[in-house]
Amino acid sequence: VQIFNIHQQVIGYQHLYAKNLPNRNDNKDFVGQVGEGFAIIGGTFDDCINGAYHVEGLSTGLAVYHANGAKGELNNKHHLPVVVSFSANNLGKVIDAFMARGCENQRIAADNDCGKTSGNTGVYVAMVAAQKHNLPIFVPVSKDGTAVDFADTLAFKTLNVNKMRYVDFLKKLSDVAPTGQLRRLFTMLANAMAGCVPSKMGKETAIALIHDL
């Protein structure tokens, strides 16, 4: 699979194998550059300017592009192209690049990494990118509390983080944050809450403010 940069130049490749690689728990290998790189299913960059889905993995991207679900399930009836970023860490970088080029109506089909002790990385990175660029998120629904993506199910729920107050957004983000991000998140939450506090207040006002938060 060719990996392109925002200038539509090939910068690397993803190799897929029938079986897991030796001493690895996956069947994928990369050559060249991956950071800020992507592949597009169903079109070119120009086809993404007026609308596209953004996903992490290739299998998820293929499922989203061909999605024809019934009510309550994902349905890409307009055959919007799908941008594959190849990893959770790269998702936000690719979306940043597309938005900087003036793309509109972008949306995120997140991985739902629920049930993992390290946190829900898929939803976390989707929320960060969505809040930054005012994008909708589609999250696959897990029936048993284990991790799923749209290659597993087309059932979804929407997550509109930009309708949340910033404090509520940070609280929600802390629910799914990977353990390595918790300290940073709690600092952001403390700063946001401090910004809501007047320099002088009475006891009743302080109690009311706490309840509002």
mmCIF file of C-alpha atoms in Angstrom, residues 128-207:
data_model
loop_
_atom_site.group_PDB
_atom_site.id
_atom_site.type_symbol
_atom_site.label_atom_id
_atom_site.label_comp_id
_atom_site.label_asym_id
_atom_site.label_seq_id
_atom_site.Cartn_x
_atom_site.Cartn_y
_atom_site.Cartn_z
ATOM 1 C CA VAL A 128 -8.575 15.821 20.397
ATOM 2 C CA ALA A 129 -8.689 16.243 16.613
ATOM 3 C CA ALA A 130 -12.451 16.831 16.577
ATOM 4 C CA GLN A 131 -12.277 19.547 19.240
ATOM 5 C CA LYS A 132 -9.443 21.275 17.412
ATOM 6 C CA HIS A 133 -11.183 21.343 14.023
ATOM 7 C CA ASN A 134 -14.893 21.134 14.910
ATOM 8 C CA LEU A 135 -15.437 17.690 13.371
ATOM 9 C CA PRO A 136 -18.041 14.992 14.074
ATOM 10 C CA ILE A 137 -16.944 11.606 15.416
ATOM 11 C CA PHE A 138 -18.542 8.252 14.671
ATOM 12 C CA VAL A 139 -17.710 5.626 17.303
ATOM 13 C CA PRO A 140 -18.429 1.906 16.741
ATOM 14 C CA VAL A 141 -20.523 0.356 19.506
ATOM 15 C CA SER A 142 -19.055 -2.498 21.515
ATOM 16 C CA LYS A 143 -21.624 -5.042 22.694
ATOM 17 C CA ASP A 144 -19.387 -6.756 25.219
ATOM 18 C CA GLY A 145 -17.049 -3.993 26.392
ATOM 19 C CA THR A 146 -14.083 -5.123 24.290
ATOM 20 C CA ALA A 147 -12.293 -3.083 21.646
ATOM 21 C CA VAL A 148 -13.985 -2.784 18.236
ATOM 22 C CA ASP A 149 -13.630 -0.855 15.005
ATOM 23 C CA PHE A 150 -15.859 -0.515 11.952
ATOM 24 C CA ALA A 151 -14.388 -3.669 10.469
ATOM 25 C CA ASP A 152 -16.103 -5.478 13.372
ATOM 26 C CA THR A 153 -19.461 -3.674 13.430
ATOM 27 C CA LEU A 154 -21.295 -0.874 11.615
ATOM 28 C CA ALA A 155 -23.372 0.037 14.680
ATOM 29 C CA PHE A 156 -22.267 3.460 15.895
ATOM 30 C CA LYS A 157 -22.911 6.411 18.134
ATOM 31 C CA THR A 158 -21.999 10.019 17.367
ATOM 32 C CA LEU A 159 -19.834 12.166 19.597
ATOM 33 C CA ASN A 160 -20.100 15.937 19.133
ATOM 34 C CA VAL A 161 -17.399 17.318 21.406
ATOM 35 C CA ASN A 162 -17.774 20.879 20.136
ATOM 36 C CA LYS A 163 -21.203 21.153 21.728
ATOM 37 C CA MET A 164 -19.594 20.565 25.126
ATOM 38 C CA ARG A 165 -18.268 23.220 27.455
ATOM 39 C CA TYR A 166 -14.482 23.076 27.476
ATOM 40 C CA VAL A 167 -14.429 21.861 31.093
ATOM 41 C CA ASP A 168 -16.892 19.081 30.222
ATOM 42 C CA PHE A 169 -14.809 18.183 27.171
ATOM 43 C CA LEU A 170 -11.714 17.773 29.345
ATOM 44 C CA LYS A 171 -13.641 15.671 31.861
ATOM 45 C CA LYS A 172 -14.892 13.412 29.065
ATOM 46 C CA LEU A 173 -11.402 13.253 27.607
ATOM 47 C CA SER A 174 -10.015 12.132 30.964
ATOM 48 C CA ASP A 175 -12.425 9.169 30.925
ATOM 49 C CA VAL A 176 -10.789 7.718 27.817
ATOM 50 C CA ALA A 177 -7.254 9.113 28.008
ATOM 51 C CA PRO A 178 -4.265 6.761 27.754
ATOM 52 C CA THR A 179 -2.421 6.578 31.061
ATOM 53 C CA GLY A 180 0.500 8.573 29.652
ATOM 54 C CA GLN A 181 -1.776 11.559 29.013
ATOM 55 C CA LEU A 182 -3.501 11.773 32.398
ATOM 56 C CA ARG A 183 -1.086 14.190 34.091
ATOM 57 C CA ARG A 184 -1.292 16.612 31.164
ATOM 58 C CA LEU A 185 -5.089 16.342 31.081
ATOM 59 C CA PHE A 186 -5.529 16.968 34.789
ATOM 60 C CA THR A 187 -3.327 20.055 34.491
ATOM 61 C CA MET A 188 -5.480 21.331 31.617
ATOM 62 C CA LEU A 189 -8.641 20.620 33.621
ATOM 63 C CA ALA A 190 -7.304 22.419 36.699
ATOM 64 C CA ASN A 191 -6.378 25.453 34.614
ATOM 65 C CA ALA A 192 -9.790 25.498 32.936
ATOM 66 C CA MET A 193 -11.592 25.258 36.271
ATOM 67 C CA ALA A 194 -9.380 27.980 37.772
ATOM 68 C CA GLY A 195 -10.348 30.247 34.896
ATOM 69 C CA CYS A 196 -13.992 29.931 35.937
ATOM 70 C CA VAL A 197 -13.332 31.122 39.476
ATOM 71 C CA PRO A 198 -13.737 34.860 40.302
ATOM 72 C CA SER A 199 -10.949 36.399 42.347
ATOM 73 C CA LYS A 200 -13.363 37.097 45.214
ATOM 74 C CA MET A 201 -16.494 35.170 46.131
ATOM 75 C CA GLY A 202 -18.650 34.201 49.067
ATOM 76 C CA LYS A 203 -19.232 30.702 50.390
ATOM 77 C CA GLU A 204 -22.604 30.271 48.654
ATOM 78 C CA THR A 205 -21.155 31.370 45.318
ATOM 79 C CA ALA A 206 -18.242 28.933 45.681
ATOM 80 C CA ILE A 207 -20.597 26.011 46.434
#
